[in-house]
PDB file of C-alpha atoms in Angstrom:
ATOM      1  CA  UNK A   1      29.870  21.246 -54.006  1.00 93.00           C
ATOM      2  CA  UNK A   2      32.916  19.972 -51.846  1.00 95.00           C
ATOM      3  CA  UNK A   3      34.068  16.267 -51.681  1.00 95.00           C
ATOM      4  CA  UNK A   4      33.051  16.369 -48.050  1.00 95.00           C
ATOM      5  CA  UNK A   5      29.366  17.500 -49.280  1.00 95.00           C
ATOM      6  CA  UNK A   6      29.052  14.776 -52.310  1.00 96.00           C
ATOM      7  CA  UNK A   7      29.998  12.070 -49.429  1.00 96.00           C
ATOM      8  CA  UNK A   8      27.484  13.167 -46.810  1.00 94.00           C
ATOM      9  CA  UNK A   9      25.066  13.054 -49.909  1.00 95.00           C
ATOM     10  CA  UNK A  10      25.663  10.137 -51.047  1.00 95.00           C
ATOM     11  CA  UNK A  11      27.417  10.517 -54.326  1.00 97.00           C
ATOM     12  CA  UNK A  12      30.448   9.489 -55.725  1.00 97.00           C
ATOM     13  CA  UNK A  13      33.457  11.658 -54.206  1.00 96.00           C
ATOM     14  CA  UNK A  14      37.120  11.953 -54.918  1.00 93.00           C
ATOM     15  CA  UNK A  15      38.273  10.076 -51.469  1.00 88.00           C
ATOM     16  CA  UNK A  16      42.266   9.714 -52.212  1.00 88.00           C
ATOM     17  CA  UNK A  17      42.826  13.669 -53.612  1.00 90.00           C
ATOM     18  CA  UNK A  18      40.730  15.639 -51.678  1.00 93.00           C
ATOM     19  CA  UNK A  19      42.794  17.849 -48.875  1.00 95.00           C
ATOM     20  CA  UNK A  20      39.813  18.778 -46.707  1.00 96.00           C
ATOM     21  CA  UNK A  21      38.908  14.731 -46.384  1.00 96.00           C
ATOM     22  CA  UNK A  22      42.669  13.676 -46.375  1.00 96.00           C
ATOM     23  CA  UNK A  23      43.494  16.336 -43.564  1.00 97.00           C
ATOM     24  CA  UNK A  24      40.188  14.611 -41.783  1.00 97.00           C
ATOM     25  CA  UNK A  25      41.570  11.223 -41.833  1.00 97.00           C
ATOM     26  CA  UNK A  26      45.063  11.881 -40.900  1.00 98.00           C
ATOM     27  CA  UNK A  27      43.519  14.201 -37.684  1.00 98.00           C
ATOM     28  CA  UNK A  28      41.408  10.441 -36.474  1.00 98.00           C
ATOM     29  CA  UNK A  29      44.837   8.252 -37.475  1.00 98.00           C
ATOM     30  CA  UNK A  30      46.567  10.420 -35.207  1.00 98.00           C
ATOM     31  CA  UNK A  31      44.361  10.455 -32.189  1.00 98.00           C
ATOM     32  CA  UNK A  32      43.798   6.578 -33.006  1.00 98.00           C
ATOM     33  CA  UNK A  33      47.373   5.779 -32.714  1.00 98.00           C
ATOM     34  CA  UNK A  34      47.535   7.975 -29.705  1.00 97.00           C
ATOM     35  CA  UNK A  35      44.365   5.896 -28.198  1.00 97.00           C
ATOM     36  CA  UNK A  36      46.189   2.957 -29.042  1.00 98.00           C
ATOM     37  CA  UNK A  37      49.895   3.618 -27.361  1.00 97.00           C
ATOM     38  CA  UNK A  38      47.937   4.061 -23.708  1.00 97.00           C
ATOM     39  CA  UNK A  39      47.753   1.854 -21.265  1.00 95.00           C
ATOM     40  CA  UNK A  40      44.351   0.175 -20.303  1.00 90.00           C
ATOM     41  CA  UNK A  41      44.529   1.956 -17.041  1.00 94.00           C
ATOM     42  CA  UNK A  42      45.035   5.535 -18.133  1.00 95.00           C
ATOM     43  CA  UNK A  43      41.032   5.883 -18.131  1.00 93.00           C
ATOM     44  CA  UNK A  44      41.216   9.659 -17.967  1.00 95.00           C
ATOM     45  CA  UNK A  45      43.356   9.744 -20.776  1.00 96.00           C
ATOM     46  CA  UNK A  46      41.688   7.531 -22.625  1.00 96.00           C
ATOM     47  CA  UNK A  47      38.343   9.029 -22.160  1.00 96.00           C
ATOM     48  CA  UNK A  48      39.651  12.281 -22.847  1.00 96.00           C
ATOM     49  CA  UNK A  49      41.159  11.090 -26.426  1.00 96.00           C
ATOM     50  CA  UNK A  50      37.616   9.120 -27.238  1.00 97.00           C
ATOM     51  CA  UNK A  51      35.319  12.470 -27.005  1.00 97.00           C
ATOM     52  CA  UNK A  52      37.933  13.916 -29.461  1.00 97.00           C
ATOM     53  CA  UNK A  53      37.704  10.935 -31.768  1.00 98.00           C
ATOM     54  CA  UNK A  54      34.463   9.825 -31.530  1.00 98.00           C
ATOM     55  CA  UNK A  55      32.163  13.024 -30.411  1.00 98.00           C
ATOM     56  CA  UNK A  56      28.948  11.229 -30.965  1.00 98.00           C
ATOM     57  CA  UNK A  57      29.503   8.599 -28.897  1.00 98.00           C
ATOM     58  CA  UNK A  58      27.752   8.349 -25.335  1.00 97.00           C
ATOM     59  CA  UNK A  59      30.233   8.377 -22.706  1.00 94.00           C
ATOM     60  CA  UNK A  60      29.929   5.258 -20.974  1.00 96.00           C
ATOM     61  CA  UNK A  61      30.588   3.354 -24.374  1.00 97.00           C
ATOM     62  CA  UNK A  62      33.443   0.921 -23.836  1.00 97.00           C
ATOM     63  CA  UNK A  63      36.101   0.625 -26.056  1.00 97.00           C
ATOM     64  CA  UNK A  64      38.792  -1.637 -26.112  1.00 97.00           C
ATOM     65  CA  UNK A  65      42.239  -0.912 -27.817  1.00 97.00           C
ATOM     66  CA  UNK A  66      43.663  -1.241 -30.732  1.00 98.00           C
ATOM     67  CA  UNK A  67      40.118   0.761 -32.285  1.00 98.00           C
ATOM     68  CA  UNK A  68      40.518   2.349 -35.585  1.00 98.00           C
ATOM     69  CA  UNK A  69      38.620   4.686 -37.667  1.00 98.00           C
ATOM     70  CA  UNK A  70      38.429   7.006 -40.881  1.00 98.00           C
ATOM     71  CA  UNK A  71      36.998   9.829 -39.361  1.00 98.00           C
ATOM     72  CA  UNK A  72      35.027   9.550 -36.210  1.00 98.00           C
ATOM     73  CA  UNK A  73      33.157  12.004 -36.411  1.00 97.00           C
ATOM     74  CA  UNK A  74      30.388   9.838 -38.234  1.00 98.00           C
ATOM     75  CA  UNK A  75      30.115   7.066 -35.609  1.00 98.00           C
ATOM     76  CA  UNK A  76      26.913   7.816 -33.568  1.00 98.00           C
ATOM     77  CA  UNK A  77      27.382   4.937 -30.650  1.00 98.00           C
ATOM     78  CA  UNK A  78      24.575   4.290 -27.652  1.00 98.00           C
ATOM     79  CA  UNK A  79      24.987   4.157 -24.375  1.00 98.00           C
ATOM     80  CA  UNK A  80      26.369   0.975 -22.476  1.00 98.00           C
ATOM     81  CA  UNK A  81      27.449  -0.389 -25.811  1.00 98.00           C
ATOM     82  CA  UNK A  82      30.767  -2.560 -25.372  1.00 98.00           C
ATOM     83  CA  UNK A  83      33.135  -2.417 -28.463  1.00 98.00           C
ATOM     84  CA  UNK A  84      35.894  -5.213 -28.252  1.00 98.00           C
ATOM     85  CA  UNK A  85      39.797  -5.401 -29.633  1.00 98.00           C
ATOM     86  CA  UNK A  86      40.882  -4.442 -33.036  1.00 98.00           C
ATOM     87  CA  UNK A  87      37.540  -3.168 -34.146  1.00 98.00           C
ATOM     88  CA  UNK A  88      37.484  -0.514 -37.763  1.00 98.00           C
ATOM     89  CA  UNK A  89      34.978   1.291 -38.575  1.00 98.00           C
ATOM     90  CA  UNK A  90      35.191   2.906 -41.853  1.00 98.00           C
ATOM     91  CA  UNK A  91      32.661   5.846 -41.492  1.00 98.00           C
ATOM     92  CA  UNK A  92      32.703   7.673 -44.335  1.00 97.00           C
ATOM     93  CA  UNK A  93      28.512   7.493 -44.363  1.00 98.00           C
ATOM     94  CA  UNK A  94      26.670   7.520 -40.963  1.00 98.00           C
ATOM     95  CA  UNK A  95      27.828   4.649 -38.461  1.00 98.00           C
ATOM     96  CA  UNK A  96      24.502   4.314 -36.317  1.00 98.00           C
ATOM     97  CA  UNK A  97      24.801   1.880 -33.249  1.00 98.00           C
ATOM     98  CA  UNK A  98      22.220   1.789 -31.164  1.00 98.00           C
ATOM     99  CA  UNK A  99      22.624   1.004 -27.221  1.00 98.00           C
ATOM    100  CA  UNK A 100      23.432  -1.906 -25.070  1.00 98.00           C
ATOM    101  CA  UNK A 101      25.372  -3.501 -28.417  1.00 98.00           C
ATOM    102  CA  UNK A 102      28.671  -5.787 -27.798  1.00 98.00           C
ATOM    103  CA  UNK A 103      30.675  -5.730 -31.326  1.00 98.00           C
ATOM    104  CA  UNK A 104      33.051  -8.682 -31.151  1.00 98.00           C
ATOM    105  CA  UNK A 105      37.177  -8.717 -31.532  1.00 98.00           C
ATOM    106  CA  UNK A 106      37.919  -8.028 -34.793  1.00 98.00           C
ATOM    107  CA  UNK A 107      34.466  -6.635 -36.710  1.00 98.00           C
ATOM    108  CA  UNK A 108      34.756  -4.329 -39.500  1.00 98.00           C
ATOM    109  CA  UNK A 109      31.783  -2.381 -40.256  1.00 98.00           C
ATOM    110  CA  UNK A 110      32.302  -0.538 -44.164  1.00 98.00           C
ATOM    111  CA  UNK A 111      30.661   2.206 -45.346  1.00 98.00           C
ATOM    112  CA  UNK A 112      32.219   2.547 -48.661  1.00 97.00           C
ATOM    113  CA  UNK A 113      31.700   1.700 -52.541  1.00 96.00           C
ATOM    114  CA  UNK A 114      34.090   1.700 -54.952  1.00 95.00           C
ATOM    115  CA  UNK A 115      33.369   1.275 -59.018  1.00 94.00           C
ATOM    116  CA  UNK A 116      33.374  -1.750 -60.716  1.00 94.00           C
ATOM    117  CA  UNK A 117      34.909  -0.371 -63.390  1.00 94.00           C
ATOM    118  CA  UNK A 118      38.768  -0.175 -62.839  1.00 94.00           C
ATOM    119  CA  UNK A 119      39.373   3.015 -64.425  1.00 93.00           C
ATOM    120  CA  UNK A 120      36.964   4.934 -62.068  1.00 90.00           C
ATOM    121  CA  UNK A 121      38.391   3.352 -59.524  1.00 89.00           C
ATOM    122  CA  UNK A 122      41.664   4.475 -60.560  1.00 90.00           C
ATOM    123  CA  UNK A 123      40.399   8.246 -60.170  1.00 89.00           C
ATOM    124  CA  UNK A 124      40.164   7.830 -56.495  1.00 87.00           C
ATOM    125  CA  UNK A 125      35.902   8.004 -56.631  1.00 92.00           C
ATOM    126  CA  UNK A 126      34.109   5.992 -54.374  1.00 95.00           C
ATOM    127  CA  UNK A 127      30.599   6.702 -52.342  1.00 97.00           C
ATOM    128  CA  UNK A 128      29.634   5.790 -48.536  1.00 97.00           C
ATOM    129  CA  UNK A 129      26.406   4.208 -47.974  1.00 97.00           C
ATOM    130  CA  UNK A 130      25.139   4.181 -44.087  1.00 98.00           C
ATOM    131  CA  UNK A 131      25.285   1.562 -41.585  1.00 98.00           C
ATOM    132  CA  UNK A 132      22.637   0.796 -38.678  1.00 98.00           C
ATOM    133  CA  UNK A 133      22.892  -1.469 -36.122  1.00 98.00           C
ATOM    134  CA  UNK A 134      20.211  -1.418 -33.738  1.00 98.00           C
ATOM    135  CA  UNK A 135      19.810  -1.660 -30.313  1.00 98.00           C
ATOM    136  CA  UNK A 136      20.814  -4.686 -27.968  1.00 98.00           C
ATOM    137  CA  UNK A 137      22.628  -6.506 -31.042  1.00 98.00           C
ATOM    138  CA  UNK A 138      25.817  -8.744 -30.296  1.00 98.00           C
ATOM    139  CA  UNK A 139      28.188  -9.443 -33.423  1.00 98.00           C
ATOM    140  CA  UNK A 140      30.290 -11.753 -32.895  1.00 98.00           C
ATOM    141  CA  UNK A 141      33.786 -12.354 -33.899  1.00 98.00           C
ATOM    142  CA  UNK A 142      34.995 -11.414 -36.802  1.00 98.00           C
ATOM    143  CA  UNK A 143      31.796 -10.201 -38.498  1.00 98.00           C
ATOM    144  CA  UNK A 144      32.014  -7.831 -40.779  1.00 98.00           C
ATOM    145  CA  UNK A 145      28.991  -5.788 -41.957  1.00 98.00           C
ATOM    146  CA  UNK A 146      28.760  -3.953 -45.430  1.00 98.00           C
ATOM    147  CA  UNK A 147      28.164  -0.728 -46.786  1.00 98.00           C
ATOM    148  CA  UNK A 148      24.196   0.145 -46.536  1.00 98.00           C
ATOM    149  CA  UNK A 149      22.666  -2.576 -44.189  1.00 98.00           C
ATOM    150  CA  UNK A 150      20.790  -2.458 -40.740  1.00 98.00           C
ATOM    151  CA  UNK A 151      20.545  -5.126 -38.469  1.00 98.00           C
ATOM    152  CA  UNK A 152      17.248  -5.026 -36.449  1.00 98.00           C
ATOM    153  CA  UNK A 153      17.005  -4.595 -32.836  1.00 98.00           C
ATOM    154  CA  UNK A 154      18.276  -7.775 -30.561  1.00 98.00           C
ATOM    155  CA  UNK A 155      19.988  -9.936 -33.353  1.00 98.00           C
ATOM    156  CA  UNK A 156      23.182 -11.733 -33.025  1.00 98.00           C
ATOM    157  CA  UNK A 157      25.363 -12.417 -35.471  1.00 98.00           C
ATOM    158  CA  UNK A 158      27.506 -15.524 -35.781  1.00 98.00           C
ATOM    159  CA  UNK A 159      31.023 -15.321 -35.292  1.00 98.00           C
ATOM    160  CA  UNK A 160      33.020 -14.564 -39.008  1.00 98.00           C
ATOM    161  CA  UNK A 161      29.540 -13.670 -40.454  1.00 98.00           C
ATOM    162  CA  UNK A 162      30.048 -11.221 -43.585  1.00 98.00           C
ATOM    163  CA  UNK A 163      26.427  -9.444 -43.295  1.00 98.00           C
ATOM    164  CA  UNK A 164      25.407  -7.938 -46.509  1.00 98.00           C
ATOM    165  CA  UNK A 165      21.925  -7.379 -46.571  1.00 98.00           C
ATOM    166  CA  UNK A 166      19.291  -6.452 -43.853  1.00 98.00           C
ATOM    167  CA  UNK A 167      18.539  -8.393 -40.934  1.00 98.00           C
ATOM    168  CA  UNK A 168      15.179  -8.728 -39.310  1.00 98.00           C
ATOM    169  CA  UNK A 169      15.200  -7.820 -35.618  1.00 98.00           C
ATOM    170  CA  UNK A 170      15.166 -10.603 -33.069  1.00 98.00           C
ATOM    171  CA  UNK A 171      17.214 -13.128 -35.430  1.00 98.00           C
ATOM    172  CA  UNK A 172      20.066 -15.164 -34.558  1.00 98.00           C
ATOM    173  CA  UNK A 173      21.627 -15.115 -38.153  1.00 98.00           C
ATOM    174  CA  UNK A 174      25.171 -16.730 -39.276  1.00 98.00           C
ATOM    175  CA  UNK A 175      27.102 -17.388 -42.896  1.00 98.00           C
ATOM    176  CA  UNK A 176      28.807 -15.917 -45.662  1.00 97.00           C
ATOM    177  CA  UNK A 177      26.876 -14.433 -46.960  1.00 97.00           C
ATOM    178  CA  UNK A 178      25.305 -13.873 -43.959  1.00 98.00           C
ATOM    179  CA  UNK A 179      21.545 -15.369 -43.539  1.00 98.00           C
ATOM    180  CA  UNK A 180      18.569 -15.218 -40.825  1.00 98.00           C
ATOM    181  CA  UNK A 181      19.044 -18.778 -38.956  1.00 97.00           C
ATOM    182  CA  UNK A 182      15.778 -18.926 -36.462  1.00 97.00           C
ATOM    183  CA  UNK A 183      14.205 -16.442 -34.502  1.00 97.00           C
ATOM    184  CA  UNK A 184      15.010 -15.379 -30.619  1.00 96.00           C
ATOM    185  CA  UNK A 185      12.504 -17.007 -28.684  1.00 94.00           C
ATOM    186  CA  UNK A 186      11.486 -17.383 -24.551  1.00 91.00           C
ATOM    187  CA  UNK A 187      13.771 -20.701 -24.766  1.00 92.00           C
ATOM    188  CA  UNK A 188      16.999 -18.468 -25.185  1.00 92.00           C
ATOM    189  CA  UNK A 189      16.340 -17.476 -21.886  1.00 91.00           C
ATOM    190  CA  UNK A 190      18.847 -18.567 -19.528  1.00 88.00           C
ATOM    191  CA  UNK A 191      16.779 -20.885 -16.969  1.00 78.00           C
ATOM    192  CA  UNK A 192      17.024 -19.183 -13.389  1.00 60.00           C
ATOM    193  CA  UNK A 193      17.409 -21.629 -10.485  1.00 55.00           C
ATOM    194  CA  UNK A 194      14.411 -21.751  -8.495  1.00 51.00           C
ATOM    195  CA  UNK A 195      15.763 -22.837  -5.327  1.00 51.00           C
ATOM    196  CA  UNK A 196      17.494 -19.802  -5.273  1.00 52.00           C
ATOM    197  CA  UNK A 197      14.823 -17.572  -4.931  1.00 53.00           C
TER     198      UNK A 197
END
């Protein structure tokens, strides 16, 4: 079995030696620097250089540079979804996000383990555990979400939030660790003027 097999599976994979999976990340840290040096109004470009990076992302996803990732090629990103400065995702599991999601300057969504044990992690082994984030959620600032969780439909996530277990859908939920706060009700509902209409 290949390292690139044992990490789509699950299991513990040699990340740091392996020249099919090193050859895979230097490929996305080229065409993410690339992204990076254009200019905000090369769209063209820019789209061009996302459907090579991210293939499995639906093309009216918005992306704001700097954007980095390990790979690329397991980020699965909805439609509409806004994706702000400096965001990293580190992919080696699946990277679901669903559509109509804004992920705030600055989030870091991690996919992977590494041993507790020094010496293991001195061989280079670590595994990748998938991330979901559902539709219509809004992490704020500076969240950062960890290997294995999924954050249900319509939450939002405080800014600097470190989010390391599941989250129930329609939540507002903040902290570190990161903890359901009150659900979304009809009162979050910005009131419309009624004069207006």
């Amino acid at each position: 079995m290949t390292e690139q097999e044992k990490m789509a599976r699950g299991d513990w994979y040699d990340a740091n030696h392996d020249p099919c999976l090193l050859e895979m990340r230097a490929k996305a840290e080229q065409l993410c620097f690339e992204l990076n040096q254009l200019p905000p109004m090369a769209k063209d470009r820019r789209a061009a250089l996302l459907r090579r990076l991210l293939p499995y992302a639906a093309e009216d996803v918005e992306i704001l540079s700097p954007f980095y990732t390990d790979y690329g090629t397991n980020c699965h990103i909805g439609g509409k979804t806004f994706i702000n400065h400096n965001a990293y995702f580190m992919d080696g599991a699946l990277i679901t996000i669903g559509e109509r999601c804004f992920i705030g300057p600055n989030c870091g969504i991690y996919t992977a383990l590494h041993p507790m044990h020094w010496e293991d992690r001195a061989k280079g082994l670590e595994r990748a555990v998938p991330v979901i984030i559902q539709d219509d959620v809004w992490l704020g600032a500076d969240v950062k979400v960890l290997p294995g969780v999924t954050i249900g439909r319509g939450c939002v996530v405080g800014a600097g939030s470190v989010v390391t277990r599941d989250l129930p859908a329609g939540w507002l939920a903040v902290g570190n660790p990161c903890r359901p706060l009150r659900p979304i009700t009809q009162a979050d509902f910005i009131e419309q003027d009624k004069e207006a209409e």
